[in-house]
Coordinates of N, CA and C in Angstrom, one line a residue:
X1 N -66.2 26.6 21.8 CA -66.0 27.9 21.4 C -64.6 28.2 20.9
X2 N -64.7 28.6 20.1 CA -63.0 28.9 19.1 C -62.4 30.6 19.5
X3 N -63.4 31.3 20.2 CA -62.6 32.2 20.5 C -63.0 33.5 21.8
X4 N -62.5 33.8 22.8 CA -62.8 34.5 23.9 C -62.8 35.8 23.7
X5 N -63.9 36.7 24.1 CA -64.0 38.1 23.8 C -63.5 38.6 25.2
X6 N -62.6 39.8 25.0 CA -61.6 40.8 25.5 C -61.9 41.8 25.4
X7 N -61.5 42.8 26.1 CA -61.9 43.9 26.2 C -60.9 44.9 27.0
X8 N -59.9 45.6 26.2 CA -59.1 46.1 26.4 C -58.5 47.5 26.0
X9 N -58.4 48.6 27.1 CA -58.4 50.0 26.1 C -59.5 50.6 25.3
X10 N -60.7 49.9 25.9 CA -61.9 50.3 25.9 C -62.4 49.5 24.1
X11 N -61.7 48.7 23.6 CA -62.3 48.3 22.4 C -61.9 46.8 22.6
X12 N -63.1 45.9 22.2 CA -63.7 45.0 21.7 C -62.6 44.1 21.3
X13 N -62.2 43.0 21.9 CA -61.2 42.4 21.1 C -61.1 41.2 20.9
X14 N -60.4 40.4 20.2 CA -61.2 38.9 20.3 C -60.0 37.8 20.3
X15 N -59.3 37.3 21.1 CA -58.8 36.2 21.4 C -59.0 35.0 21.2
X16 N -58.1 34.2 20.3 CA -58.6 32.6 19.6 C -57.8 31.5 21.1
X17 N -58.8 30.6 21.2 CA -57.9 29.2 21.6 C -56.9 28.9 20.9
X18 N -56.2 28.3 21.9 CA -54.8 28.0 21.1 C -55.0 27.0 20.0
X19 N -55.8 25.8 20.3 CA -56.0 25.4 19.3 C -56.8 26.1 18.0
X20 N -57.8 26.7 18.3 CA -58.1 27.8 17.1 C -56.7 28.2 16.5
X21 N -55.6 28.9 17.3 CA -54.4 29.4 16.4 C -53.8 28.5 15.7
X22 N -53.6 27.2 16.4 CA -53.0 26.2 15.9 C -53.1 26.1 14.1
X23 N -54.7 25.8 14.2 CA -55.7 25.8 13.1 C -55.7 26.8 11.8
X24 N -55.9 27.9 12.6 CA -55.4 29.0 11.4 C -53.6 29.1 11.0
X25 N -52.8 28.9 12.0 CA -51.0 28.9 11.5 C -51.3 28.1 10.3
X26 N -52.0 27.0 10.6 CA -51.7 25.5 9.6 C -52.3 26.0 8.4
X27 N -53.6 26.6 8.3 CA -54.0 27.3 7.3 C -53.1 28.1 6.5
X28 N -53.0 29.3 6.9 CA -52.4 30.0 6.4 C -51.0 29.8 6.0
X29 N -49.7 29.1 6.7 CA -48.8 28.2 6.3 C -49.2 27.2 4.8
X30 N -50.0 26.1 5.1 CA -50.5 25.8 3.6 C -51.2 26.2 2.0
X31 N -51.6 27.6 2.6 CA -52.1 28.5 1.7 C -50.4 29.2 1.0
X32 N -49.9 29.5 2.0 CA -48.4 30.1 1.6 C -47.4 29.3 0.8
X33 N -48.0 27.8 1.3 CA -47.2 26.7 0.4 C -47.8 26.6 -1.0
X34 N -49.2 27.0 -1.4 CA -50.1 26.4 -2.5 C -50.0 27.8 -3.2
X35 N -49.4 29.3 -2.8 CA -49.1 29.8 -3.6 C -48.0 30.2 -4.1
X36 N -46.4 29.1 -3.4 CA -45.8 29.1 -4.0 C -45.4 28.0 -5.3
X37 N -46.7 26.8 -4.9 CA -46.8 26.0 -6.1 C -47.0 26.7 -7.4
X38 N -48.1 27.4 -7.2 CA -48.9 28.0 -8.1 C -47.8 29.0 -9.1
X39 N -46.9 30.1 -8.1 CA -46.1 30.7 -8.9 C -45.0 29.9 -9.6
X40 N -44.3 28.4 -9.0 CA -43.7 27.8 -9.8 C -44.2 27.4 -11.1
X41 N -45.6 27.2 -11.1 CA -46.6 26.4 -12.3 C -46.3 27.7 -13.2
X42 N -46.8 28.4 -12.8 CA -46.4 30.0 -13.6 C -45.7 29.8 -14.5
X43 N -44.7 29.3 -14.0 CA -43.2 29.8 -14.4 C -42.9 28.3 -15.4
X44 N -43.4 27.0 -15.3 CA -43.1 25.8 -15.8 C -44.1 26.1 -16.9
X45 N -45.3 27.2 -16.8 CA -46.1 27.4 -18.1 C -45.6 28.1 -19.1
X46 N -45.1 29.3 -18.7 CA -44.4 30.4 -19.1 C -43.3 29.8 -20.2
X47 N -42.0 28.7 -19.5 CA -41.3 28.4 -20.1 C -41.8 27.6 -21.5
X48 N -43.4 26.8 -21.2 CA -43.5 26.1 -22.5 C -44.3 27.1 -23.1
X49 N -44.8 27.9 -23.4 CA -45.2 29.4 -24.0 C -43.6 29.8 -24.8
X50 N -42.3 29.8 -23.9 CA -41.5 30.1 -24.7 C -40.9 29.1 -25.6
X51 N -40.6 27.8 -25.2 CA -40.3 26.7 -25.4 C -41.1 26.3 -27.4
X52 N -42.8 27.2 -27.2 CA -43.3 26.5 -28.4 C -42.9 27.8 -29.2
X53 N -42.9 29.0 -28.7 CA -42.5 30.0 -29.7 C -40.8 30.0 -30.3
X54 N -40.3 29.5 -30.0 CA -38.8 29.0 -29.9 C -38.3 28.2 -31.2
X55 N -40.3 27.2 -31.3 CA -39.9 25.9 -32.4 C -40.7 26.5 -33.0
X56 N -41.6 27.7 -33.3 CA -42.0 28.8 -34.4 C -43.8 28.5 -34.4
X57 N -44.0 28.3 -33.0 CA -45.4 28.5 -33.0 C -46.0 29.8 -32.3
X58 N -46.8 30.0 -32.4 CA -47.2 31.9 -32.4 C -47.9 31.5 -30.5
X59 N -47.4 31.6 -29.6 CA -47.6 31.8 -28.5 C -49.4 32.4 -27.6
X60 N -48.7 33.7 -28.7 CA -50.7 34.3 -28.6 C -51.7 33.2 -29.0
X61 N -51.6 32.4 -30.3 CA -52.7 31.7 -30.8 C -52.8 30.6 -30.1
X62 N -51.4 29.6 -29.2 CA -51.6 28.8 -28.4 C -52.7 29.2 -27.1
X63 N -52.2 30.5 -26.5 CA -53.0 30.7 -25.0 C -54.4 30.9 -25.8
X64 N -54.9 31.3 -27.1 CA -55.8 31.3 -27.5 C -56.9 30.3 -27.3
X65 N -56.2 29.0 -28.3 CA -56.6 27.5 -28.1 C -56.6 26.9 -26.5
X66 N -55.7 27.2 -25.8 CA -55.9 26.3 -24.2 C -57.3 27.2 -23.7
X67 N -57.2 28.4 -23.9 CA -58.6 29.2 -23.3 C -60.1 28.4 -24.1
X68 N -59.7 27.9 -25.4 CA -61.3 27.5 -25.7 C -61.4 26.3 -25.8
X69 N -60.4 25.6 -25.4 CA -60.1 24.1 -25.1 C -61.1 24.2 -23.8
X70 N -61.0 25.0 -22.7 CA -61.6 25.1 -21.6 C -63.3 25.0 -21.5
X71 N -63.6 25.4 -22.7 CA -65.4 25.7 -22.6 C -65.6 24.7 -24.1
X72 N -67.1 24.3 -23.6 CA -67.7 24.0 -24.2 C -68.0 24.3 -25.3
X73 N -68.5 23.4 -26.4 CA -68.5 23.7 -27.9 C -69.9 24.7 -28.0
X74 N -70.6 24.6 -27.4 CA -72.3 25.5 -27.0 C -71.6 27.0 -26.7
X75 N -70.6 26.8 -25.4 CA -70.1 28.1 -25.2 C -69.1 29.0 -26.1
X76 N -68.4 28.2 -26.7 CA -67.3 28.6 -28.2 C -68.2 29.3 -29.0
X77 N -69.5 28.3 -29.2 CA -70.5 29.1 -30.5 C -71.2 30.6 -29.7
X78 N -71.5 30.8 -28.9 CA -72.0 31.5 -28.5 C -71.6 32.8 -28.3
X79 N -69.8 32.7 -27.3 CA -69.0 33.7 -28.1 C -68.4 34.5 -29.1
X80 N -68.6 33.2 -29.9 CA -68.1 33.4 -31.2 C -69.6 34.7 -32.1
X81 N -70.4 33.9 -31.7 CA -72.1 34.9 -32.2 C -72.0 36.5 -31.4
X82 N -71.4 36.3 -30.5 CA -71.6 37.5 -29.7 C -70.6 38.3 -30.3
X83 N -69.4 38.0 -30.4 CA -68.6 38.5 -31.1 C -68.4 38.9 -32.7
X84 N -69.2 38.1 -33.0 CA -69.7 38.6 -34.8 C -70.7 39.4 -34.6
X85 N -71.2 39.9 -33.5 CA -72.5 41.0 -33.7 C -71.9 41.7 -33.5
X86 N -70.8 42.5 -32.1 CA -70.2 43.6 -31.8 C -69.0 43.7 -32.7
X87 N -68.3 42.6 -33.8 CA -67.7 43.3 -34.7 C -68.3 43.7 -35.9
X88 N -69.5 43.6 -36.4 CA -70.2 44.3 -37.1 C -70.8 45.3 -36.8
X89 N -71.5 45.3 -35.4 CA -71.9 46.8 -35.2 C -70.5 48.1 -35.1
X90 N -69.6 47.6 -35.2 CA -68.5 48.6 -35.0 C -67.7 48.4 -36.3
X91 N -68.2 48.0 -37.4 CA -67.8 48.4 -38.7 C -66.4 47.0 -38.8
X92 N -66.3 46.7 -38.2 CA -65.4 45.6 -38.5 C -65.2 44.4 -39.2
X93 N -66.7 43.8 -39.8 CA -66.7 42.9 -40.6 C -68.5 43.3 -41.1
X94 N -67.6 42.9 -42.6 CA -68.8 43.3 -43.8 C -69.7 42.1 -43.6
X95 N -69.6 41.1 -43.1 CA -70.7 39.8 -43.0 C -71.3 40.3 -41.9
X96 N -72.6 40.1 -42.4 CA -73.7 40.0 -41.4 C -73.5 38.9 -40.6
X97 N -73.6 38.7 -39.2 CA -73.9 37.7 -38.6 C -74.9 36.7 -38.4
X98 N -74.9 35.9 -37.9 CA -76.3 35.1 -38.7 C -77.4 35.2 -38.2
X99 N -78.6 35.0 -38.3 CA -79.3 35.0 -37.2 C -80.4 34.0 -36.6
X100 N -80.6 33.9 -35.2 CA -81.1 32.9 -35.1 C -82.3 31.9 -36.0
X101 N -82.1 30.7 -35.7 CA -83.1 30.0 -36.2 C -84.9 30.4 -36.0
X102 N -85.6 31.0 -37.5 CA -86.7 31.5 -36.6 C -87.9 30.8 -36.4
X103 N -87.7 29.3 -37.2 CA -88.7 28.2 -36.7 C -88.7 27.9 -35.8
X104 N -87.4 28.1 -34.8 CA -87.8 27.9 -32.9 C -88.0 29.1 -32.7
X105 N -88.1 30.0 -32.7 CA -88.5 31.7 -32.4 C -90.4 31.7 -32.9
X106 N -90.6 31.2 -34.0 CA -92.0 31.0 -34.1 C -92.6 30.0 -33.4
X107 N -92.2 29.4 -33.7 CA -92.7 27.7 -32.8 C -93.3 28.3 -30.7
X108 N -92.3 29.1 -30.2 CA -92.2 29.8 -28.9 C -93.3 30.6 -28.8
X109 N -94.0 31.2 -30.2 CA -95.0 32.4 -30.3 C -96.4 31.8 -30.1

């Protein structure tokens, strides 16, 4: 059992084994170390964000590219469709979007 119930001042209270504390210090100490990795990475990203805009590359269009570097070429197209339908229904672009293929839409019927 990882922790003993107390009862003190009339409410409910819960007491860990020391080894339970032990367990959670280590935790929580490691968590505090992984997010100060994380803010250094920040900051090592940050710099090459400034680093590429420096030698005249447009910073926005990089984080652009690492974001669709991340998904799939199925998931790019799909965004991309979803996003040519809500910039046309909001008057943003004169091309119609395309629409699906309807020999697999009949084929389904």
């Amino acid at each position: 059992m990882r922790h003993l119930r107390l009862t003190q001042w009339g409410i409910s209270m819960t007491a860990l084994q020391v080894s339970a504390q032990k367990q959670l210090r280590q935790l929580v100490e490691q968590i505090e170390r992984l997010e100060e990795e994380k803010k250094a990475l920040a900051g090592d990203i940050r710099d090459k964000y400034l680093e590429a805009k420096a030698v005249g590359f447009d910073a926005k269009a990089l984080r652009k590219i690492v974001s669709l570097r991340k998904k799939s070429q199925t998931d790019r197209q799909e965004e991309e469709a979803i996003l040519a339908v809500y910039m046309h229904a909001l008057g943003m672009s004169d091309e119609a979007p395309e629409q699906p293929e309807r020999e697999v839409m009949d084929a389904a019927e």
